[in-house]
Structures are given as structure tokens and as C-alpha cells.
């Protein structure tokens, strides 16, 4: 259930809809699909007929409307940008645009819960709702897009726990998920599924992420500035890892020597944890300076002080 009436001022609404149109040549010379045109009218109305959409009228091809573009193959690109006083939440009518591949509503003042009806957009491959004021929890339904490989929900006010099977429910194996800069709490899911890149920095997550690093498919794990607490000593690292950021947590134990065997590793940061023991050497580890390791309980050896 969604609050039926939320009034929001949108100063920077960026809203990109790709591939809205099927290639269905009509008798008229108008490129715009009539069904989509009707839907766009409904969206305009849901946003309170903002002044900036005054060019959206029946007298013109929607491909010529402000913020709407159609390319040569009839795929349409709709962008709402910097529309002051645009009012409303994400209108449910968006789900009628069945061919939508990309939905970008970042950098606005949108609030309320993230609508789970978005997952009806079966062709969506990219969803960007970052830099808004969305609150409530992350709905499990958001992991059920069959074609999604980019999801950015960062810099909102999302709270609650991440559903247990959230990461393992994504279908594709090249998914990038950004949930950083929110107020998510509770234990992290034990499995990262097949996620390719995960950004969870600056939340209040607790629990054990030690099983996440095994995945051969995962490239990037950013868990910095949370409250995770697990023993790093016997963590296994998948060979595809390029970027590991664990700074500012409560991780204990020691740094496994196997880390030196990660040939792709470009960034590593375990500073501000509770780690102890001698730093392993060799391989990619040689490139990291003290700022990757400082502020731990008792780590020692180059580039820190000798043991
Ligand atoms: C968002 O809305 C609030 C009040 O509703 C307003 O003070 C603020 O300036 C708005 N922010 C942006 C980026 O438009
Ligand atoms: C646009 O024209 C169609 C067909 O004449 C009509 O059904 C529809 O109500 C009109 N929409 C608006 C918003 O004027
Ligand atoms: C992710 O995989 C899908 C399906 O195989 C593919 O269409 C898409 O281009 C891939 N995206 C990236 C960023 O690699
Ligand atoms: C962490 O795990 C290692 C290896 O399993 C074990 O030897 C060590 O005692 C553990 N450290 C702590 C603080 O529990
Ligand atoms: C690791 O994180 C800490 C804390 O944010 C930061 O001060 C340090 O510069 C980072 N190290 C590297 C190598 O970026």
C-alpha cells in the first residue's frame, strides 16, 4: 500500500526511459506509440501537470515533447531534468511502459517507500533512484527483475534489514548493486549470490560477511563504515576480486596469506578494524601502503612497524 497523497517538490528530477516504443509503424507519420502517449499523459497528470511539461499536448508527436526523444529505431529516451516543483511519487503508470529498459529518477526529492510495482518492468536493465529521500525497507521484489544488472539506491533514507535472499535472487551474474549511504541495519545476508559489484558503505549493518569473498564472480566488495564483526583469518578469496574495502568495521583475526595470490587486486582497505598479526607479503600486496592497514589492534610488519 502506498500513501495515496504525498506532495513532493522535485527540483532535480532526472528520469530516463529507454526503448519505450515497439517498432510498430502507424498509418500516421507520428513516431509516438499511441498507447505510450496515453501513458505519458497519465504520468504528467500524476506529477500534477507541472509547468515544465506544458509542451506535452495532443497536437504534437510525443517524440518532440520536452524531455522526450525518439531515435531512428523508434526507441525513446525520456528525461526529466531540473524541473522545479514537480509533484508526486513515482506514478504506477510507469509500469505500463512495458519496453522500458532504463529508469533514472536520481537526484530529486522523491520520498516514501520504494514501490515494489517497479519490478513489473520486466525489461528493465538499469534502475537509478539515488540521491532522493526514499525511506522504508528494501523490498525483496526489487531483486526479481529478470534483466536487471544495475541498481543504484544509494543516498536515500532506507532502513531495516536487507532481505535474506535479496542478493541470491538476482538472475544475472553481472549485477552491480549500490545501497551505500542509507540507514540499513541488522545482519547482512550470509550469501552474496552471484553479485558482481556490491556497495554497502555507510550503513549500520552487522553480522558476518565472511562467505561473500569466496565467489569467483565477484569483482568488488565495499562494506566500509558499518558494524560488521567476523574473523578474517580463514576467509577464502575468489580469484576475481579486484577491490575490497572493509575500513571502519569490527573485523578481527588476521589477514590471510592467500590474499597475496589475488592477481587482480587493485584496492584493499582494512583500516580501522580489530585485526592482529603479521601482514602477509608478496604479489599485489606490495603495492599497498600503511593507509590500507592502519588503526588496527596489532597488525605488524611492512608497511607497518616491524613485528
Ligand atoms: C526538497 O524539498 C524540501 C522541502 O520539501 C526543500 O526544502 C528542499 O530544498 C528540496 N530539495 C531539493 C534538492 O529540491
Ligand atoms: C488525445 O487524443 C486522444 C484521441 O483523440 C483522446 O482520446 C485523448 O483523450 C486525448 N488526450 C488528451 C490528454 O488530450
Ligand atoms: C549483463 O548481462 C546481460 C545479459 O547477459 C547483458 O545483456 C548486459 O550487457 C550485461 N551488462 C554488462 C554491464 O556487462
Ligand atoms: C580466527 O580464526 C582463526 C583460524 O580459524 C583462529 O585460529 C583464531 O583463534 C580466530 N580468532 C579469534 C579472535 O577468534
Ligand atoms: C582506507 O580507509 C581509511 C578510512 O576511510 C582512509 O583514511 C585511508 O586513506 C584508506 N586507504 C586507502 C589506501 O585508500
Short mmCIF file of C-alpha atoms and ligand atoms in Angstrom, two decimals:
data_model
loop_
_atom_site.label_atom_id
_atom_site.label_comp_id
_atom_site.label_asym_id
_atom_site.label_seq_id
_atom_site.Cartn_x
_atom_site.Cartn_y
_atom_site.Cartn_z
CA UNK A 1 0.00 0.00 0.00
CA UNK A 2 1.27 3.43 -0.86
CA UNK A 3 0.28 6.65 0.81
CA UNK A 4 -2.31 7.96 -1.59
CA UNK A 5 -1.27 11.56 -1.42
CA UNK A 6 2.33 12.61 -0.99
CA UNK A 7 3.30 16.01 -2.20
CA UNK A 8 6.91 16.40 -3.14
CA UNK A 9 8.81 19.19 -4.73
CA UNK A 10 11.23 17.90 -7.28
CA UNK A 11 13.97 20.26 -8.18
CA UNK A 12 16.18 17.82 -9.99
CA UNK A 13 14.18 15.05 -11.47
CA UNK A 14 16.12 13.09 -13.97
CA UNK A 15 14.02 10.44 -15.46
CA UNK A 16 15.20 8.42 -18.41
CA UNK A 17 13.06 5.91 -20.17
CA UNK A 18 14.68 3.93 -22.93
CA UNK A 19 13.14 1.80 -25.59
CA UNK A 20 9.58 2.61 -24.79
CA UNK A 21 8.28 2.00 -28.25
CA UNK A 22 7.86 -1.19 -30.12
CA UNK A 23 8.63 -0.88 -33.79
CA UNK A 24 5.04 -0.53 -34.86
CA UNK A 25 4.73 1.82 -37.80
CA UNK A 26 1.38 3.54 -37.67
CA UNK A 27 -0.56 4.97 -40.57
CA UNK A 28 0.18 8.49 -39.47
CA UNK A 29 3.68 9.93 -39.64
CA UNK A 30 3.74 10.18 -35.86
CA UNK A 31 6.59 8.15 -34.32
CA UNK A 32 4.97 8.08 -30.92
CA UNK A 33 3.14 4.89 -29.98
CA UNK A 34 -0.46 5.93 -29.10
CA UNK A 35 -0.59 3.70 -26.00
CA UNK A 36 2.64 5.14 -24.72
CA UNK A 37 1.39 8.63 -25.45
CA UNK A 38 -1.68 7.99 -23.30
CA UNK A 39 0.56 6.63 -20.54
CA UNK A 40 2.81 9.67 -20.70
CA UNK A 41 -0.28 11.86 -20.28
CA UNK A 42 -1.16 9.88 -17.15
CA UNK A 43 2.36 10.28 -15.79
CA UNK A 44 2.17 14.01 -16.46
CA UNK A 45 -1.11 14.15 -14.57
CA UNK A 46 0.27 12.10 -11.66
CA UNK A 47 3.06 14.62 -11.31
CA UNK A 48 0.40 17.35 -11.09
CA UNK A 49 0.72 18.66 -14.66
CA UNK A 50 3.94 20.51 -13.98
CA UNK A 51 4.55 23.72 -15.90
CA UNK A 52 7.72 22.25 -17.41
CA UNK A 53 5.71 19.61 -19.23
CA UNK A 54 3.43 22.15 -20.90
CA UNK A 55 4.69 21.04 -24.31
CA UNK A 56 3.16 17.61 -23.77
CA UNK A 57 -0.02 18.09 -25.78
CA UNK A 58 -2.09 16.03 -28.16
CA UNK A 59 -1.31 18.36 -31.05
CA UNK A 60 2.30 17.22 -31.28
CA UNK A 61 4.23 13.98 -31.71
CA UNK A 62 5.47 12.90 -28.28
CA UNK A 63 8.90 12.44 -29.82
CA UNK A 64 9.05 16.23 -29.98
CA UNK A 65 7.99 16.80 -26.39
CA UNK A 66 10.26 18.43 -23.88
CA UNK A 67 12.36 15.69 -22.22
CA UNK A 68 11.33 13.09 -24.78
CA UNK A 69 13.45 11.90 -27.65
CA UNK A 70 12.96 9.15 -30.19
CA UNK A 71 15.89 7.75 -32.07
CA UNK A 72 15.96 6.27 -35.57
CA UNK A 73 14.84 2.83 -34.45
CA UNK A 74 11.89 4.32 -32.62
CA UNK A 75 13.43 3.77 -29.23
CA UNK A 76 12.53 6.62 -26.99
CA UNK A 77 14.52 8.38 -24.39
CA UNK A 78 12.62 10.46 -21.87
CA UNK A 79 14.48 12.72 -19.49
CA UNK A 80 13.02 14.88 -16.77
CA UNK A 81 15.74 17.17 -15.53
CA UNK A 82 15.75 20.08 -13.14
CA UNK A 83 12.00 20.50 -13.06
CA UNK A 84 11.25 22.67 -10.05
CA UNK A 85 8.07 21.88 -8.15
CA UNK A 86 7.32 18.67 -9.93
CA UNK A 87 4.94 16.99 -7.51
CA UNK A 88 4.14 13.39 -6.67
CA UNK A 89 5.65 9.99 -6.03
CA UNK A 90 6.73 7.51 -8.70
CA UNK A 91 3.49 7.03 -10.64
CA UNK A 92 2.28 3.44 -11.03
CA UNK A 93 1.54 4.28 -14.69
CA UNK A 94 5.26 3.87 -15.37
CA UNK A 95 4.68 0.11 -15.29
CA UNK A 96 2.60 0.42 -18.47
CA UNK A 97 5.75 1.32 -20.38
CA UNK A 98 6.50 -2.37 -20.85
CA UNK A 99 9.57 -1.87 -23.01
CA UNK A 100 11.34 0.39 -20.58
CA UNK A 101 14.97 -0.61 -20.24
CA UNK A 102 16.32 2.13 -18.07
CA UNK A 103 14.65 4.20 -15.38
CA UNK A 104 16.60 7.06 -13.88
CA UNK A 105 14.97 9.15 -11.21
CA UNK A 106 18.13 10.17 -9.40
CA UNK A 107 18.92 13.45 -7.65
CA UNK A 108 15.43 14.58 -6.76
CA UNK A 109 13.30 14.98 -3.74
CA UNK A 110 11.29 11.81 -4.15
CA UNK A 111 10.20 10.23 -0.87
CA UNK A 112 8.01 7.47 0.51
CA UNK A 113 8.74 3.77 0.14
CA UNK A 114 10.37 2.36 -2.97
CA UNK A 115 7.37 1.00 -4.86
CA UNK A 116 7.56 -2.75 -5.39
CA UNK A 117 5.45 -2.36 -8.55
CA UNK A 118 8.66 -1.32 -10.31
CA UNK A 119 9.57 -4.98 -10.68
CA UNK A 120 6.72 -5.30 -13.19
CA UNK A 121 9.08 -3.63 -15.64
CA UNK A 122 10.40 -6.93 -16.94
CA UNK A 123 12.78 -5.46 -19.49
CA UNK A 124 14.44 -3.01 -17.13
CA UNK A 125 18.20 -3.40 -17.04
CA UNK A 126 19.04 -0.28 -15.10
CA UNK A 127 17.32 1.41 -12.14
CA UNK A 128 18.71 4.57 -10.58
CA UNK A 129 16.86 6.10 -7.62
CA UNK A 130 19.93 7.54 -5.89
CA UNK A 131 20.10 10.92 -4.16
CA UNK A 132 16.46 11.08 -3.09
CA UNK A 133 14.60 10.76 0.20
CA UNK A 134 13.15 7.29 -0.20
CA UNK A 135 12.52 5.61 3.14
CA UNK A 136 11.29 2.25 4.38
CA UNK A 137 12.96 -1.04 3.63
CA UNK A 138 14.43 -2.58 0.51
CA UNK A 139 11.65 -4.76 -0.95
CA UNK A 140 12.66 -8.30 -1.95
CA UNK A 141 10.68 -7.81 -5.17
CA UNK A 142 13.42 -5.45 -6.37
CA UNK A 143 15.69 -8.47 -6.79
CA UNK A 144 13.23 -10.15 -9.13
CA UNK A 145 13.77 -8.17 -12.34
CA UNK A 146 14.76 -10.80 -14.88
CA UNK A 147 17.02 -8.49 -16.87
CA UNK A 148 18.39 -6.05 -14.34
CA UNK A 149 22.13 -5.60 -13.96
CA UNK A 150 22.41 -2.09 -12.49
CA UNK A 151 20.62 -0.94 -9.34
CA UNK A 152 21.52 2.27 -7.54
CA UNK A 153 19.51 3.09 -4.41
CA UNK A 154 22.35 4.96 -2.70
CA UNK A 155 21.99 8.17 -0.69
CA UNK A 156 18.44 7.73 0.48
CA UNK A 157 16.98 7.07 3.93
CA UNK A 158 16.36 3.36 3.53
CA UNK A 159 16.26 1.41 6.78
CA UNK A 160 15.59 -2.07 8.12
CA UNK A 161 17.36 -5.28 7.20
CA UNK A 162 18.30 -6.43 3.71
CA UNK A 163 16.05 -9.44 2.95
CA UNK A 164 17.95 -12.74 3.49
CA UNK A 165 17.65 -13.93 -0.09
CA UNK A 166 17.98 -10.48 -1.69
CA UNK A 167 21.39 -10.87 -3.33
CA UNK A 168 20.87 -14.50 -4.29
CA UNK A 169 17.60 -13.66 -6.07
CA UNK A 170 19.13 -11.63 -8.89
CA UNK A 171 19.04 -13.55 -12.15
CA UNK A 172 22.09 -12.23 -13.99
CA UNK A 173 25.70 -12.75 -12.94
CA UNK A 174 26.91 -9.23 -13.78
CA UNK A 175 24.78 -7.26 -11.32
CA UNK A 176 26.04 -4.08 -9.69
CA UNK A 177 24.12 -3.07 -6.55
CA UNK A 178 24.65 0.19 -4.71
CA UNK A 179 22.88 0.57 -1.36
CA UNK A 180 25.51 2.84 0.20
CA UNK A 181 24.74 5.92 2.31
CA UNK A 182 21.47 4.69 3.80
CA UNK A 183 20.41 3.61 7.29
CA UNK A 184 20.25 -0.14 6.68
CA UNK A 185 20.77 -2.23 9.79
CA UNK A 186 20.60 -5.79 11.06
CA UNK A 187 22.63 -8.78 9.92
CA UNK A 188 23.83 -8.88 6.34
CA UNK A 189 22.58 -11.84 4.27
CA UNK A 190 25.01 -14.76 4.53
CA UNK A 191 25.13 -15.15 0.76
CA UNK A 192 26.10 -12.55 -1.80
CA UNK A 193 24.71 -14.76 -4.55
CA UNK A 194 26.30 -14.08 -7.91
CA UNK A 195 26.59 -10.32 -7.44
CA UNK A 196 29.42 -8.75 -9.42
CA UNK A 197 29.84 -5.47 -7.53
CA UNK A 198 28.32 -4.58 -4.16
CA UNK A 199 28.47 -1.18 -2.48
CA UNK A 200 27.15 -1.04 1.10
CA UNK A 201 29.31 1.68 2.61
CA UNK A 202 27.93 3.94 5.35
CA UNK A 203 25.09 1.88 6.77
CA UNK A 204 24.74 0.23 10.17
CA UNK A 205 24.99 -3.37 9.06
CA UNK A 206 26.10 -6.07 11.45
CA UNK A 207 26.89 -9.77 11.16
CA UNK A 208 29.23 -11.98 9.19
CA UNK A 209 30.12 -11.40 5.56
CA UNK A 210 32.99 -13.88 5.52
CA UNK A 211 31.30 -16.17 2.96
CA UNK A 212 30.98 -13.35 0.42
CA UNK A 213 34.63 -13.34 -0.60
CA UNK A 214 34.69 -16.89 -1.96
CA UNK A 215 32.60 -16.11 -5.02
CA UNK A 216 34.72 -16.35 -8.17
CA UNK A 217 32.40 -13.99 -9.99
CA UNK A 218 32.60 -11.07 -7.58
CA UNK A 219 34.83 -8.15 -8.52
CA UNK A 220 34.14 -5.53 -5.88
CA UNK A 221 33.01 -5.62 -2.23
CA UNK A 222 32.66 -2.34 -0.36
CA UNK A 223 31.45 -2.85 3.22
CA UNK A 224 33.23 0.15 4.69
CA UNK A 225 31.79 2.11 7.62
CA UNK A 226 29.42 -0.48 9.02
CA UNK A 227 29.43 -2.60 12.17
CA UNK A 228 30.40 -5.97 10.75
CA UNK A 229 32.08 -8.39 13.10
CA UNK A 230 33.75 -11.54 11.82
CA UNK A 231 37.05 -13.39 11.84
CA UNK A 232 39.04 -12.64 8.69
CA UNK A 233 41.69 -15.32 9.36
CA UNK A 234 40.16 -18.19 7.43
CA UNK A 235 38.28 -16.23 4.76
CA UNK A 236 38.73 -17.65 1.26
CA UNK A 237 39.14 -15.17 -1.56
CA UNK A 238 37.79 -15.68 -5.08
CA UNK A 239 40.37 -15.00 -7.74
CA UNK A 240 38.25 -12.38 -9.49
CA UNK A 241 38.41 -9.87 -6.64
CA UNK A 242 39.80 -6.50 -7.64
CA UNK A 243 38.54 -4.18 -4.94
CA UNK A 244 37.94 -4.89 -1.24
CA UNK A 245 37.06 -2.10 1.16
CA UNK A 246 36.33 -3.09 4.77
CA UNK A 247 37.50 0.02 6.60
CA UNK A 248 35.74 1.09 9.81
CA UNK A 249 34.16 -2.17 10.99
CA UNK A 250 34.81 -4.56 13.87
CA UNK A 251 36.59 -7.25 11.90
CA UNK A 252 39.06 -9.33 13.92
CA UNK A 253 41.56 -12.15 13.41
CA UNK A 254 44.46 -11.80 10.96
CA UNK A 255 44.99 -11.16 7.26
CA UNK A 256 45.14 -14.50 5.38
CA UNK A 257 48.36 -15.10 3.38
CA UNK A 258 46.21 -16.29 0.45
CA UNK A 259 45.41 -12.63 -0.22
CA UNK A 260 48.85 -12.32 -1.84
CA UNK A 261 47.62 -14.72 -4.53
CA UNK A 262 44.93 -12.38 -5.85
CA UNK A 263 46.49 -11.25 -9.10
CA UNK A 264 43.68 -8.81 -9.96
CA UNK A 265 43.64 -7.00 -6.63
CA UNK A 266 43.90 -3.24 -7.09
CA UNK A 267 42.42 -1.82 -3.91
CA UNK A 268 42.45 -3.18 -0.39
CA UNK A 269 41.49 -1.37 2.79
CA UNK A 270 41.06 -2.96 6.22
CA UNK A 271 41.95 0.14 8.24
CA UNK A 272 40.06 0.91 11.46
CA UNK A 273 39.25 -2.68 12.44
CA UNK A 274 40.47 -5.01 15.17
CA UNK A 275 42.93 -7.11 13.19
CA UNK A 276 46.13 -8.56 14.59
CA UNK A 277 49.26 -10.38 13.49
CA UNK A 278 51.90 -10.23 10.79
CA UNK A 279 50.99 -8.77 7.39
CA UNK A 280 51.41 -11.27 4.55
CA UNK A 281 53.75 -10.20 1.75
CA UNK A 282 54.15 -10.73 -1.96
CA UNK A 283 52.03 -10.44 -5.06
CA UNK A 284 49.72 -7.47 -5.33
CA UNK A 285 50.12 -6.76 -1.62
CA UNK A 286 53.42 -5.00 -2.32
CA UNK A 287 51.53 -2.06 -3.81
CA UNK A 288 49.58 -1.17 -0.67
CA UNK A 289 50.92 1.31 1.86
CA UNK A 290 50.18 1.75 5.58
CA UNK A 291 46.89 3.51 4.81
CA UNK A 292 45.41 0.18 3.77
CA UNK A 293 46.16 -1.33 7.19
CA UNK A 294 46.47 1.38 9.85
CA UNK A 295 44.34 1.72 13.00
CA UNK A 296 44.02 -1.96 13.84
CA UNK A 297 44.58 -3.76 17.12
CA UNK A 298 48.03 -5.23 16.49
CA UNK A 299 48.89 -5.66 12.81
CA UNK A 300 52.62 -5.52 12.17
CA UNK A 301 55.27 -5.91 9.50
CA UNK A 302 55.92 -3.77 6.39
CA UNK A 303 54.47 -1.32 5.51
CA UNK A 304 53.56 -1.01 9.21
CA UNK A 305 56.09 -1.20 12.03
CA UNK A 306 58.15 -4.43 12.36
CA UNK A 307 56.67 -7.21 14.47
C1 LIG B 1 13.37 19.13 -1.23
O1 LIG B 1 12.19 19.56 -0.56
C2 LIG B 1 12.45 20.30 0.60
C3 LIG B 1 11.13 20.60 1.31
O2 LIG B 1 10.10 19.81 0.83
C4 LIG B 1 13.17 21.57 0.21
O3 LIG B 1 13.47 22.32 1.38
C5 LIG B 1 14.47 21.22 -0.48
O4 LIG B 1 15.10 22.38 -0.94
C6 LIG B 1 14.21 20.32 -1.66
N1 LIG B 1 15.48 19.86 -2.19
C7 LIG B 1 15.77 19.86 -3.48
C8 LIG B 1 17.10 19.32 -3.88
O5 LIG B 1 14.99 20.25 -4.29
C1 LIG B 2 -5.62 12.92 -27.00
O1 LIG B 2 -6.36 12.49 -28.14
C2 LIG B 2 -6.99 11.22 -27.99
C3 LIG B 2 -7.60 10.82 -29.32
O2 LIG B 2 -8.33 11.87 -29.87
C4 LIG B 2 -8.01 11.29 -26.86
O3 LIG B 2 -8.62 10.04 -26.68
C5 LIG B 2 -7.31 11.71 -25.59
O4 LIG B 2 -8.24 11.87 -24.52
C6 LIG B 2 -6.52 12.99 -25.76
N1 LIG B 2 -5.72 13.21 -24.57
C7 LIG B 2 -5.55 14.41 -24.03
C8 LIG B 2 -4.74 14.46 -22.77
O5 LIG B 2 -5.97 15.42 -24.51
C1 LIG B 3 24.95 -8.11 -18.27
O1 LIG B 3 24.41 -9.29 -18.83
C2 LIG B 3 23.34 -9.07 -19.74
C3 LIG B 3 22.76 -10.42 -20.10
O2 LIG B 3 23.77 -11.30 -20.48
C4 LIG B 3 23.89 -8.30 -20.93
O3 LIG B 3 22.86 -8.05 -21.85
C5 LIG B 3 24.46 -6.97 -20.45
O4 LIG B 3 25.04 -6.24 -21.50
C6 LIG B 3 25.50 -7.19 -19.37
N1 LIG B 3 25.85 -5.90 -18.80
C7 LIG B 3 27.09 -5.53 -18.50
C8 LIG B 3 27.26 -4.18 -17.94
O5 LIG B 3 28.02 -6.27 -18.69
C1 LIG B 4 40.11 -16.63 14.00
O1 LIG B 4 40.18 -17.80 13.26
C2 LIG B 4 41.46 -18.45 13.36
C3 LIG B 4 41.52 -19.57 12.34
O2 LIG B 4 40.32 -20.28 12.29
C4 LIG B 4 41.65 -18.91 14.79
O3 LIG B 4 42.91 -19.56 14.93
C5 LIG B 4 41.60 -17.69 15.70
O4 LIG B 4 41.68 -18.09 17.05
C6 LIG B 4 40.33 -16.89 15.47
N1 LIG B 4 40.50 -15.63 16.17
C7 LIG B 4 39.64 -15.20 17.10
C8 LIG B 4 39.96 -13.91 17.78
O5 LIG B 4 38.62 -15.80 17.36
C1 LIG B 5 41.35 3.40 3.89
O1 LIG B 5 40.27 3.98 4.61
C2 LIG B 5 40.67 4.97 5.53
C3 LIG B 5 39.43 5.40 6.29
O2 LIG B 5 38.49 5.94 5.42
C4 LIG B 5 41.34 6.10 4.80
O3 LIG B 5 41.77 7.08 5.72
C5 LIG B 5 42.53 5.57 4.01
O4 LIG B 5 43.12 6.59 3.27
C6 LIG B 5 42.08 4.44 3.10
N1 LIG B 5 43.26 3.84 2.48
C7 LIG B 5 43.47 3.87 1.19
C8 LIG B 5 44.67 3.14 0.69
O5 LIG B 5 42.72 4.44 0.41
#
